[in-house]
Coordinates of C-alpha atoms in Angstrom, one line a residue:
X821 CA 7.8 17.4 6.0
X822 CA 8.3 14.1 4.6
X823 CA 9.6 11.1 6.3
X824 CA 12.0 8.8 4.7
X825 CA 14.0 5.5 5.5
X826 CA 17.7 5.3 6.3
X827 CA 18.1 3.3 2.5
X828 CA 16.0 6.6 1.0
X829 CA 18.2 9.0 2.6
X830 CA 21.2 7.1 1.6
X831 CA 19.9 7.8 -2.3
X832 CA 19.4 11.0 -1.5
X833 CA 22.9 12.1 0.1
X834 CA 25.5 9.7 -1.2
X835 CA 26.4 8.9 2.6
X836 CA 26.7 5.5 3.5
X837 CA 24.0 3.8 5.7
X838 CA 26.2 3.2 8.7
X839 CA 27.7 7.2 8.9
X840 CA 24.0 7.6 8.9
X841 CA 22.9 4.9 11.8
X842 CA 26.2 6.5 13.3
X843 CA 24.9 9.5 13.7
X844 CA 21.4 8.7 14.6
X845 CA 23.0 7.0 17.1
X846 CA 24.9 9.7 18.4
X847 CA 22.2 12.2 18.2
X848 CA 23.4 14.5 15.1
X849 CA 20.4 13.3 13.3
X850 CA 17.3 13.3 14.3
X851 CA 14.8 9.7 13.9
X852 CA 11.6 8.3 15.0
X853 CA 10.1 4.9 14.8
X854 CA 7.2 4.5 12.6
X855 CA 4.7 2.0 13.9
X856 CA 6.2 -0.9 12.1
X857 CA 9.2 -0.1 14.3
X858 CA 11.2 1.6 10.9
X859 CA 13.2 4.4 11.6
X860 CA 11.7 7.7 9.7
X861 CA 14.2 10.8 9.0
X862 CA 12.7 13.9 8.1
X863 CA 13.7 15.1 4.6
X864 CA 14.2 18.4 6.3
X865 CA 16.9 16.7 8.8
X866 CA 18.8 14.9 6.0
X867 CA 18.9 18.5 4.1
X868 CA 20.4 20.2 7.1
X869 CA 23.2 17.3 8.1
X870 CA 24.4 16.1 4.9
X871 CA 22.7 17.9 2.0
X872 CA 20.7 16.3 -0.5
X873 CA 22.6 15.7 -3.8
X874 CA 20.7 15.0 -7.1
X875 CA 21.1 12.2 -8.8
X876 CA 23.5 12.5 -12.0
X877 CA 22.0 13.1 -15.2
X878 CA 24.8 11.6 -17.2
X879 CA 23.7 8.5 -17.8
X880 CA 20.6 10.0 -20.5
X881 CA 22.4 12.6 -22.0
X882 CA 24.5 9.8 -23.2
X883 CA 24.1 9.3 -26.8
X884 CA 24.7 5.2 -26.2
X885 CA 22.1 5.1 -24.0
X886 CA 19.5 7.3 -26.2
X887 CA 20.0 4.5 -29.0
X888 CA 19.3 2.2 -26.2
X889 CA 16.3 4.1 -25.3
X890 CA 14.9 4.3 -29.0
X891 CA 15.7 0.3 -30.0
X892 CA 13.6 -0.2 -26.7
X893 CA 10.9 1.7 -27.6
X894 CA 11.0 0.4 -30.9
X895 CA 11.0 -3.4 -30.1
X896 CA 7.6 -2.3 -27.4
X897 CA 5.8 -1.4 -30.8
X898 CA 6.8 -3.8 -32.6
X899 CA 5.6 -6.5 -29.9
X900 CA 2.2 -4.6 -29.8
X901 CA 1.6 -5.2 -33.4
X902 CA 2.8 -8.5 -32.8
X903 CA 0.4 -8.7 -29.8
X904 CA -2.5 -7.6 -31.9
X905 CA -2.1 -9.6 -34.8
X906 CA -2.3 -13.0 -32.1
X907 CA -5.3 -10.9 -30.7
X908 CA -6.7 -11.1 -34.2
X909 CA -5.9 -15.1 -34.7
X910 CA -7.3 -16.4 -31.9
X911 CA -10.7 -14.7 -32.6
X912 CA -10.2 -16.4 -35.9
X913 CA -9.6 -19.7 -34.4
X914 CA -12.9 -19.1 -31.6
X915 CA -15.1 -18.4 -34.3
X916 CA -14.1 -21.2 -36.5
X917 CA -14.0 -23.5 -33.8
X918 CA -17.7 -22.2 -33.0
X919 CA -18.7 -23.1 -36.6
X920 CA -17.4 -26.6 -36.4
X921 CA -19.3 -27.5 -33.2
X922 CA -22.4 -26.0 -34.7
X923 CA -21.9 -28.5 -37.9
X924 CA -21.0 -31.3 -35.5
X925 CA -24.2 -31.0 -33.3
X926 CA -26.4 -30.3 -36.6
X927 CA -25.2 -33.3 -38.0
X928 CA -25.7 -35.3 -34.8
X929 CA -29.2 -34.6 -35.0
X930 CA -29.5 -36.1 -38.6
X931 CA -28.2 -39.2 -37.2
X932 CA -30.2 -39.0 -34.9
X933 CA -33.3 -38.7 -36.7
X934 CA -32.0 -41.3 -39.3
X935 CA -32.3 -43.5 -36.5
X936 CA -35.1 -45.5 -35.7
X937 CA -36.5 -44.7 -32.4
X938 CA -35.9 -46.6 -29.5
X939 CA -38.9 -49.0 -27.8
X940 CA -39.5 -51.9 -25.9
X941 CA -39.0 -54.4 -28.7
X942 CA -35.7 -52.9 -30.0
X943 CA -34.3 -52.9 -26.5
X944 CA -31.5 -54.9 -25.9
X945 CA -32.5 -57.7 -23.3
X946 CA -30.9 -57.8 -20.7
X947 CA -27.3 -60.5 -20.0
X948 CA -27.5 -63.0 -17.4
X949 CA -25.7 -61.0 -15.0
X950 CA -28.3 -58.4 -15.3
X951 CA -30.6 -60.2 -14.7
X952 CA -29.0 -61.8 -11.8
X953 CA -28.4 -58.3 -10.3
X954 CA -31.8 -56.7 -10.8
X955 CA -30.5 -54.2 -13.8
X956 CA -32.8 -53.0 -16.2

């Protein structure tokens, strides 16, 4: 069977934890340590000492909580479409920004080429310091 904590069992049986480290204790239920040193209860154990209870079911038949439920669900979707239209946007943006650095490298090259090329004679010579420093 399976093996479950003390806090599991306590969901399962609506004991309290101590009743149950009581009587762990005292030998009415059976334990063992798992090798993180956790106590383990067999599900069969809990089921013969305390019974297990189900959990209520009041809490979704409740028509409160069904409006709940459908405002939720309601508000997911409407963040989805939200989330896909900003999906949709930013590819807008990527490509647009991706067009404007292809127009600002094309038109760096113009300049480029309007400009006349650099050689010896157009070359800057070099300051005083430069010269004092070795710099070319």
């Amino acid at each position: 069977m399976a093996k479950i904590t003390i806090s599991e069992a306590v969901g399962l049986t609506r004991v309290s934890e101590s009743t149950i480290r009581r009587d762990i204790k005292s030998g009415k239920v059976s334990s063992e340590k798992d090798e993180k040193g956790y106590r383990r209860i067999d599900t069969a154990e809990v089921q013969r000492v305390y019974g297990i209870t189900p959990p209520p079911e009041h809490h979704l038949a409740d028509p409160d909580s069904q409006k709940v439920i459908t405002l939720l669900e309601n508000q997911v979707a409407d963040l989805k479409a939200q989330l896909e239209i900003s999906h949709a946007r930013e590819t807008a943006w990527l490509d647009e920004k991706s067009k404007l650095l292809d127009l600002l490298s094309a038109e760096k090259a113009e300049k480029r080429a309007l400009l006349p090329p650099l050689n010896e004679k157009t070359r800057k010579s070099p300051n005083w310091i430069q010269r004092l420093v070795g710099a070319r």
